[in-house]
CSV table of C-alpha atoms in Angstrom, one decimal:
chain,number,residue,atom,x,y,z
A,836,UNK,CA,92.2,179.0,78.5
A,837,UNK,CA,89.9,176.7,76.5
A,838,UNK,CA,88.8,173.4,76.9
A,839,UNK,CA,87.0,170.9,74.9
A,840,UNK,CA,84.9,168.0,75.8
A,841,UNK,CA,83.5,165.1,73.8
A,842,UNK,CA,80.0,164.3,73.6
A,843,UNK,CA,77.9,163.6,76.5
A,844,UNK,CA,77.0,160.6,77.6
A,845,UNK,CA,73.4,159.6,77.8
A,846,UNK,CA,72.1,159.6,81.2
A,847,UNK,CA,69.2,158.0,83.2
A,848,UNK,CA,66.8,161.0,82.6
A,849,UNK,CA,67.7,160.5,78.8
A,850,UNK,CA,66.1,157.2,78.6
A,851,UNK,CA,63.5,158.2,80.7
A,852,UNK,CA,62.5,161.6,78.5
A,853,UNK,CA,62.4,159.0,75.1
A,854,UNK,CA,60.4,156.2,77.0
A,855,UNK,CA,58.2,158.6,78.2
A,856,UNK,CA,58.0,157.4,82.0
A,857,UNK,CA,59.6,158.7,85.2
A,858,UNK,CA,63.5,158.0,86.1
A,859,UNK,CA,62.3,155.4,89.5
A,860,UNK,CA,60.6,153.7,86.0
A,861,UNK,CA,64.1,153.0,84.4
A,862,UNK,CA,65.9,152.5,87.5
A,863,UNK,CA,63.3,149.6,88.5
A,864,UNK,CA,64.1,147.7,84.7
A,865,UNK,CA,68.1,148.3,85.1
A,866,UNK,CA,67.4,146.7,88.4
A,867,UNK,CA,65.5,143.2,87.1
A,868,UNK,CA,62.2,145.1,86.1
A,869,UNK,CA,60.2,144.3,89.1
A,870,UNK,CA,57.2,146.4,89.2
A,871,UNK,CA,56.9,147.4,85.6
A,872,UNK,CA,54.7,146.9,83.1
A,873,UNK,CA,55.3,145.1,79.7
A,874,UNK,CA,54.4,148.2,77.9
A,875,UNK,CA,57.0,150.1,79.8
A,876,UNK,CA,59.3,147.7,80.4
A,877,UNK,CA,59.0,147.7,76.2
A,878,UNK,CA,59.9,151.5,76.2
A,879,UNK,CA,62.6,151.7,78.2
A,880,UNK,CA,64.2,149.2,76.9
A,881,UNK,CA,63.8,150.7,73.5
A,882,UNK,CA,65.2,153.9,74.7
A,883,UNK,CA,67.9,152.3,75.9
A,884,UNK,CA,68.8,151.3,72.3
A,885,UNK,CA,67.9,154.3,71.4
A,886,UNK,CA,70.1,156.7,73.4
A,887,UNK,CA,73.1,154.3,73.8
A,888,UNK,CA,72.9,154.1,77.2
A,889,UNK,CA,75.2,152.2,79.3
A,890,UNK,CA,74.9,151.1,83.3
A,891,UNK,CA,77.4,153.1,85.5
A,892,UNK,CA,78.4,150.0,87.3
A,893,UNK,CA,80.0,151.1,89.7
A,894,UNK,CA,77.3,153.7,90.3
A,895,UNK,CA,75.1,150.6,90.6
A,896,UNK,CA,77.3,148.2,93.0
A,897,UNK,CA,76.3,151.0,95.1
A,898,UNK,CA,73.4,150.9,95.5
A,899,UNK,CA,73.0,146.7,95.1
A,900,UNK,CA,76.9,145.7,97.2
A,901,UNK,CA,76.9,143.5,94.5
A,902,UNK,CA,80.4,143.8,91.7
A,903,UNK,CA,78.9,141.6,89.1
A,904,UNK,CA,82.0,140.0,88.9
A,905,UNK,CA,83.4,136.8,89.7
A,906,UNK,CA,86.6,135.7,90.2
A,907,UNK,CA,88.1,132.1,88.3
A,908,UNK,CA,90.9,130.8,90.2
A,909,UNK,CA,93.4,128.3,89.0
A,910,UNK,CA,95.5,126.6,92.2
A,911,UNK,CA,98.1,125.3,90.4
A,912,UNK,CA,101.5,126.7,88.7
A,913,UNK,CA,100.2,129.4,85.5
A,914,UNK,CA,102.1,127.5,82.9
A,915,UNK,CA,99.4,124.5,83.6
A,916,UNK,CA,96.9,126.9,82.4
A,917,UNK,CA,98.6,126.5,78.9
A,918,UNK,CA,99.9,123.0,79.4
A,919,UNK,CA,96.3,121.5,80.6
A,920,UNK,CA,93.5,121.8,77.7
A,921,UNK,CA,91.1,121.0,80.1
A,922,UNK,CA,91.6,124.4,82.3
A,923,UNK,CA,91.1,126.4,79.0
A,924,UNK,CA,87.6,124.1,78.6
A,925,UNK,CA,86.3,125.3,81.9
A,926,UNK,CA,87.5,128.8,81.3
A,927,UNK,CA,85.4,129.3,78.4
A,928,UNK,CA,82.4,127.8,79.3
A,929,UNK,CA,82.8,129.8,82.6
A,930,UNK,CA,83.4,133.0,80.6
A,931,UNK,CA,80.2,132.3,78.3
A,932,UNK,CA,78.0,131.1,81.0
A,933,UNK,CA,78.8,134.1,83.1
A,934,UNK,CA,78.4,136.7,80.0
A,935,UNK,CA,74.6,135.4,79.3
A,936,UNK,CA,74.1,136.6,83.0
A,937,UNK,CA,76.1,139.8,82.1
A,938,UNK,CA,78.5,139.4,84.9
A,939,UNK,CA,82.6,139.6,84.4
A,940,UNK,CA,84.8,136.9,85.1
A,941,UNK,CA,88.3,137.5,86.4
A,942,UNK,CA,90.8,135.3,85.8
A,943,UNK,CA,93.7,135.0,88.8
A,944,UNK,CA,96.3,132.1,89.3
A,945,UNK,CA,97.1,131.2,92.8
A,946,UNK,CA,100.2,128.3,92.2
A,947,UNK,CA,101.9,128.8,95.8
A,948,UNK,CA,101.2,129.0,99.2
A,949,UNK,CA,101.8,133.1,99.2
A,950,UNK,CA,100.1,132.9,96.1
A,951,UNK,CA,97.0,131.5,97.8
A,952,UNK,CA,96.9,134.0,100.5
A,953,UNK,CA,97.5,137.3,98.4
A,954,UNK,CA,94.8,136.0,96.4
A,955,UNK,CA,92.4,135.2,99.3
A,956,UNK,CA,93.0,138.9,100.7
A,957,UNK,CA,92.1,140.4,97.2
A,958,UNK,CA,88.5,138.3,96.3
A,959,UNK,CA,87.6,139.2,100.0
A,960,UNK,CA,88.2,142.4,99.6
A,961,UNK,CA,84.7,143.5,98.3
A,962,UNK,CA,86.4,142.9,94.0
A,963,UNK,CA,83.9,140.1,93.5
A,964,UNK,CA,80.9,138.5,94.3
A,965,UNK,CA,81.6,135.1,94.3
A,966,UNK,CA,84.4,132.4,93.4
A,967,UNK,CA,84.7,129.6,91.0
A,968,UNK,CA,87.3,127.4,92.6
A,969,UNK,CA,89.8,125.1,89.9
A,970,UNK,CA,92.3,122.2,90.9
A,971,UNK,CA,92.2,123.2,94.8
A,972,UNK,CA,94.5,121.1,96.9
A,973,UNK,CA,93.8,119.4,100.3
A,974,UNK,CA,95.2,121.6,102.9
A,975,UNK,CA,95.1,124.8,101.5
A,976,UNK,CA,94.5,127.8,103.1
A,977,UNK,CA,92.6,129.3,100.6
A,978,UNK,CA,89.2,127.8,101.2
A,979,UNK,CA,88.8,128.7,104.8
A,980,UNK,CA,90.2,131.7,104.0
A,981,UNK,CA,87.2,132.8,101.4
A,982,UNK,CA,84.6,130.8,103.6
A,983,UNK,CA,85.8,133.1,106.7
A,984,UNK,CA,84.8,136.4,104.5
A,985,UNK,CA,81.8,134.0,103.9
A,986,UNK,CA,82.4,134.9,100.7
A,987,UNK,CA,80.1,132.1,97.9
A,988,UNK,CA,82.4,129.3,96.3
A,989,UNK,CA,81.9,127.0,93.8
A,990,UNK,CA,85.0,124.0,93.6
A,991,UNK,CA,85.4,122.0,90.1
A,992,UNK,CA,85.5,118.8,91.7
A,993,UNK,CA,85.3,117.4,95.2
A,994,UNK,CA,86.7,119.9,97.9
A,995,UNK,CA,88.5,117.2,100.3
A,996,UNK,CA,87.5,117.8,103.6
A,997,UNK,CA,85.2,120.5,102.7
A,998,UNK,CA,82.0,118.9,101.2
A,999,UNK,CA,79.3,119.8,103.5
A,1000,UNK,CA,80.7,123.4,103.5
A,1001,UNK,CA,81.0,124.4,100.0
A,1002,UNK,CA,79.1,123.8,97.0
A,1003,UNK,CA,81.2,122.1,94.1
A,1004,UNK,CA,81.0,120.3,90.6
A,1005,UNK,CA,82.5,116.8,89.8
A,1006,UNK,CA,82.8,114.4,87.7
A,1007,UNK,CA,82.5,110.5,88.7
A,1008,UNK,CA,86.0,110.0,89.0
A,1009,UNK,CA,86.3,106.8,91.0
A,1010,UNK,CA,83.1,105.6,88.5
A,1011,UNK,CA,85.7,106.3,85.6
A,1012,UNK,CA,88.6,104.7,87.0
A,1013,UNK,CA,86.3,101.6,87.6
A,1014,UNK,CA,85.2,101.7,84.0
A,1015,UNK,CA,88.7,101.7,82.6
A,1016,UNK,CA,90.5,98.4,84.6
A,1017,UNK,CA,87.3,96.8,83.8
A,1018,UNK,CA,87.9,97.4,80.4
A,1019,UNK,CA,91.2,96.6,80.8
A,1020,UNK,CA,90.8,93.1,82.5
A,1021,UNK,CA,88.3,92.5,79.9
A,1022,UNK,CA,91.1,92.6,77.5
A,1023,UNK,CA,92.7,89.8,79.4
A,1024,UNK,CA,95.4,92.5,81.0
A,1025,UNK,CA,97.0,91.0,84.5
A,1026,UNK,CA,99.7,93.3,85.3
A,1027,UNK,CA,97.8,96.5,85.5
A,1028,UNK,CA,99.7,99.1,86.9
A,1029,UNK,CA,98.6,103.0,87.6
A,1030,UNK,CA,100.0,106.3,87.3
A,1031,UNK,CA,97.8,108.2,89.8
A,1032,UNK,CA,97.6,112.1,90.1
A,1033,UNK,CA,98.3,114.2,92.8
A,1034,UNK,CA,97.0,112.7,96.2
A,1035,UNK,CA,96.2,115.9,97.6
A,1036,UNK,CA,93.3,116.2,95.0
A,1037,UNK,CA,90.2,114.7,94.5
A,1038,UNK,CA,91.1,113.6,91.0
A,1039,UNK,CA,94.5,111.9,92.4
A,1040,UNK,CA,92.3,110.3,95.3
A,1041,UNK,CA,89.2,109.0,93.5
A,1042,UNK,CA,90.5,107.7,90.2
A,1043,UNK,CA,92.7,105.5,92.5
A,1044,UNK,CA,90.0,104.4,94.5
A,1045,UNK,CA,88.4,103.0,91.8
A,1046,UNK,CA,91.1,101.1,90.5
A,1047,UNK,CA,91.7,99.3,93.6
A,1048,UNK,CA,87.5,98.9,93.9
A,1049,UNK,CA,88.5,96.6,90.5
A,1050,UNK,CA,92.1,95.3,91.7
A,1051,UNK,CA,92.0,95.4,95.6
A,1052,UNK,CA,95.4,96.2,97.4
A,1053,UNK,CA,97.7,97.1,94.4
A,1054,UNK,CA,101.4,95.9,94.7
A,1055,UNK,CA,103.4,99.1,95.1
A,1056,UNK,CA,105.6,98.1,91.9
A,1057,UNK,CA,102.5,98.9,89.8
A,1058,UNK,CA,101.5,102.4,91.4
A,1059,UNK,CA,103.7,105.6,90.1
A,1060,UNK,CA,102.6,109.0,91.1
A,1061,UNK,CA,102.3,111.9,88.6
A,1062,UNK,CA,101.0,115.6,88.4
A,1063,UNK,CA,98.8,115.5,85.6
A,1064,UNK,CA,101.9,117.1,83.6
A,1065,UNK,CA,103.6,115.3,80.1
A,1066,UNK,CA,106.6,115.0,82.0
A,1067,UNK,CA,105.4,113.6,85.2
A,1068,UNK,CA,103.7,110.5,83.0
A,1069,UNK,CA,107.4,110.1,81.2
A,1070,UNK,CA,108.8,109.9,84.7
A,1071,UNK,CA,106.0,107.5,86.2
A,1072,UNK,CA,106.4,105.6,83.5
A,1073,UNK,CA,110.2,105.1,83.3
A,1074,UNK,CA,109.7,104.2,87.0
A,1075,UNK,CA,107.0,101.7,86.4
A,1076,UNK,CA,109.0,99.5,83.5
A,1077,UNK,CA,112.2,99.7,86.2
A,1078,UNK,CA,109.9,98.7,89.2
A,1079,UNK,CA,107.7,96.2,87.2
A,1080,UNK,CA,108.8,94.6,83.8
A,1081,UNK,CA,106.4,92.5,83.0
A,1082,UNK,CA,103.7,95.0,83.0
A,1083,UNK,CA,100.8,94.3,80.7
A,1084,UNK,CA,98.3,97.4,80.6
A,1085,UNK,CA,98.4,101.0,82.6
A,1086,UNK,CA,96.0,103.0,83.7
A,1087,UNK,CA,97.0,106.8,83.2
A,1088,UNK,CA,95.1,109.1,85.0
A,1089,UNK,CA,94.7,112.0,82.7
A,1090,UNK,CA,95.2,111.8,78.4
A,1091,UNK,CA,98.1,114.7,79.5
A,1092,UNK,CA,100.5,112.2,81.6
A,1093,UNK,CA,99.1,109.2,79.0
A,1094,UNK,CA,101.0,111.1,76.4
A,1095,UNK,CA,104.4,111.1,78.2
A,1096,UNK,CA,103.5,107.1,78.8
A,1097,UNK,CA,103.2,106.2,75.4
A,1098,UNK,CA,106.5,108.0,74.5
A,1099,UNK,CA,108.5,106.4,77.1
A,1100,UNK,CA,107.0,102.5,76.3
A,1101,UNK,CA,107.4,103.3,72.5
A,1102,UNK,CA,111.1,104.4,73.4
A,1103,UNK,CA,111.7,101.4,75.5
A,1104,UNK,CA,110.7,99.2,72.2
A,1105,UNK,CA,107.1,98.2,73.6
A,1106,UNK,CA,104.0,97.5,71.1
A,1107,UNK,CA,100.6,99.4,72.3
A,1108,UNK,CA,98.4,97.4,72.7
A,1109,UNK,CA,100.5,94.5,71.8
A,1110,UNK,CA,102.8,94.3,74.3
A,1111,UNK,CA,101.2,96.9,76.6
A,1112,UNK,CA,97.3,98.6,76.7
A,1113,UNK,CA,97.4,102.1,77.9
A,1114,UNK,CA,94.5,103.9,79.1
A,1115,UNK,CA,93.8,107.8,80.1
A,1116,UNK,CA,91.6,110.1,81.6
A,1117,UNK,CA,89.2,113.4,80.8
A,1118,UNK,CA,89.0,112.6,76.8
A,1119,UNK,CA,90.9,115.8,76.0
A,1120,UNK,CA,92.6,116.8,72.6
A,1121,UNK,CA,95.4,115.0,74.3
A,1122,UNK,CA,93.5,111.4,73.9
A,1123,UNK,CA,92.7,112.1,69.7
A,1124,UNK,CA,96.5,113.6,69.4
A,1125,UNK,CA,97.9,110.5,70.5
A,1126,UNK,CA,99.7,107.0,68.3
A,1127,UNK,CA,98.1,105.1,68.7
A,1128,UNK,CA,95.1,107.4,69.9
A,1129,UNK,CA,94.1,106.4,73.6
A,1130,UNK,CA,91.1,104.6,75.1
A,1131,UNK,CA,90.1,107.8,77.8
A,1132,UNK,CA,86.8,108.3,80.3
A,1133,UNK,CA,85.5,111.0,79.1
A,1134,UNK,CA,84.2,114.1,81.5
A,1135,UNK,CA,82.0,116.5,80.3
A,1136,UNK,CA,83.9,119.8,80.9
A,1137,UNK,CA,81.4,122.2,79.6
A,1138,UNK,CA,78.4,120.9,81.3
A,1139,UNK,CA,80.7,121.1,84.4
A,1140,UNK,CA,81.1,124.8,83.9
A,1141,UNK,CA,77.5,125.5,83.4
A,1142,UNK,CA,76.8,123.6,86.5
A,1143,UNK,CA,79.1,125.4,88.5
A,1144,UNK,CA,78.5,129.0,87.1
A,1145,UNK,CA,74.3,128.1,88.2
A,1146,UNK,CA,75.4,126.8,91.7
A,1147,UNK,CA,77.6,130.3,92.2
A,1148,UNK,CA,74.0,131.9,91.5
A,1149,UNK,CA,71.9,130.4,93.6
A,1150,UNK,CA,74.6,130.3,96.4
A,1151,UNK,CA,75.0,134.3,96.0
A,1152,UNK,CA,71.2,134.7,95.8
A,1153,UNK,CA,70.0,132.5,98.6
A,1154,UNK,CA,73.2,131.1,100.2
A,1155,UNK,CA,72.4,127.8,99.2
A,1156,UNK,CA,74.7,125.0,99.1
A,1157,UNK,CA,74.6,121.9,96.5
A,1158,UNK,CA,76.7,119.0,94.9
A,1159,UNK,CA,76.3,118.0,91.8
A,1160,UNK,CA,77.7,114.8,90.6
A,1161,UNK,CA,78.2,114.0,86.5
A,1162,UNK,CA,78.3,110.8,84.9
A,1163,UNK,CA,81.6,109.6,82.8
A,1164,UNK,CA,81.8,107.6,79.8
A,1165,UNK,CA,84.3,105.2,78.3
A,1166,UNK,CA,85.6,105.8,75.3
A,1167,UNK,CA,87.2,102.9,73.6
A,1168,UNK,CA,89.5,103.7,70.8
A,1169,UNK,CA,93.1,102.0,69.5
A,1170,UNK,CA,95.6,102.2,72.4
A,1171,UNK,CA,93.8,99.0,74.0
């Protein structure tokens, strides 16, 4: 019986024979070059152009207990992943922030309770070295569950009722929202009602903080929850015109819900501004895809995932724990 083989991959001793230096030599660069020279850190990496060499890293987790990967989880239902254009912003700035460092990210969806625990087992379980946490939701098991393993997170956003635990990323939400009535009163707008997001995030909490901050005690005929969905804006908003008639402005908080706003006044026969100033949240593609296009706070997504992707770092390298807290900026444009 025969057998054939392709060619052989270059090995360790490869690179060391071309560099001319010992193996320990290239294994000290591979690991962060400590204790080499220029000249030979030069060579080696050289003959690792050279020979085609690639790291065995499994080989290497090893020997370091590190997978130099890190897992990206959404906590929300997967079609929001497509739905919400700020998700996919995140994502990639993630992803390119994470491939400079030449560590994977792994993309998992945890949308349910089960979900949530299935997903907790699996990043505990040794697959990754840290977590970047997305759209987490007050009482969720999922936090305590990775902080148990004591494994490093990072949370886009405020982790309610976990902020001196974990480190985490956010924008000034209730600094937004505060912004935006401002802007709205300043338009001489009386009736200013909200469509608030979830109230089991820090999004849904803050954003309606701030407009109260502006309004004080809103009358319940002017607050309408949503989900940060298209449809849940239609629905808040069709509530909202039942509840409160006379409505003047709205406050939507997210562009996303916005959109299903402005289709349900325009349907109802109502002029924006004219009749009724709408306003959104996150300055996404949603705000510029708009008629008229919408007057938004904008967040800056990809210095958020920067941010988080060095907190993750530092938290996996010296267990470290920070928050970091990022401006937002009004952004005036037609729909007010």
């Amino acid at each position: 019986m025969s057998s054939s083989t392709g060619p052989r991959r270059p090995t360790m001793e490869d690179v060391a024979e071309v560099a001319g230096v010992s193996r320990g030599t290239v294994s000290r660069v591979l690991n962060g070059g400590h204790y080499v020279s220029p000249d030979a850190l030069t060579a080696v990496q050289r003959a690792i152009r050279k020979t085609g060499y690639v790291v065995n890293q499994h080989a290497r987790s090893l020997v370091t207990q590190r997978s130099d990967s890190i897992a990206f989880i959404l906590s929300d239902p997967q079609d929001r992943l497509f739905e919400d254009p700020n998700f996919a912003i995140l994502l990639k700035g993630c992803t390119q922030a994470l491939a400079e460092r030449d560590i994977t990210l792994l993309l998992t969806v945890a949308g349910t309770q089960e979900d949530r625990k299935r997903v907790g087992r699996w990043v505990t379980a040794g697959h990754v070295d840290g977590v970047l946490l997305v759209s987490e939701h007050a009482g969720s098991p999922l936090i305590n569950e990775l902080r148990t393993r004591g494994l490093p997170i990072v949370a886009a956003g405020r982790p309610i009722g976990h902020e001196r635990e974990i480190s985490y990323v956010a924008a000034d939400d209730r600094d937004g929202a505060r912004q935006l009535v401002e802007h709205l009163r300043s338009r001489g707008r009386r009736r200013i009602a909200i469509i608030t997001g979830p109230i089991d995030t820090p999004g849904g909490v803050d954003r309606l903080a701030g407009y109260q901050d502006v309004l004080g005690e809103p009358d319940p005929r002017l607050v309408a929850n949503g989900d940060y969905t298209q449809d849940s804006g239609a629905r808040a908003m069709e509530e909202l015109l039942h509840r409160a008639p006379d409505l003047d402005a709205v406050f939507v908080c997210s562009d996303l819900m916005a959109l299903g706003a402005v289709a349900v006044l325009q349907r109802a026969g109502k002029r924006i501004p004219e009749d009724v100033a709408v306003g959104g949240f996150d300055d996404s593609k949603a705000a510029v895809s708009a008629t008229p296009q919408l007057t938004t706070i904008r967040q800056d997504f990809a210095r958020v995932s920067v941010e988080m992707v060095r907190l993750l770092q530092d938290s996996i390298t010296s267990g470290g724990r920070s928050a970091v807290i990022l401006p937002t900026e009004l952004v005036v444009r037609d729909s007010t």
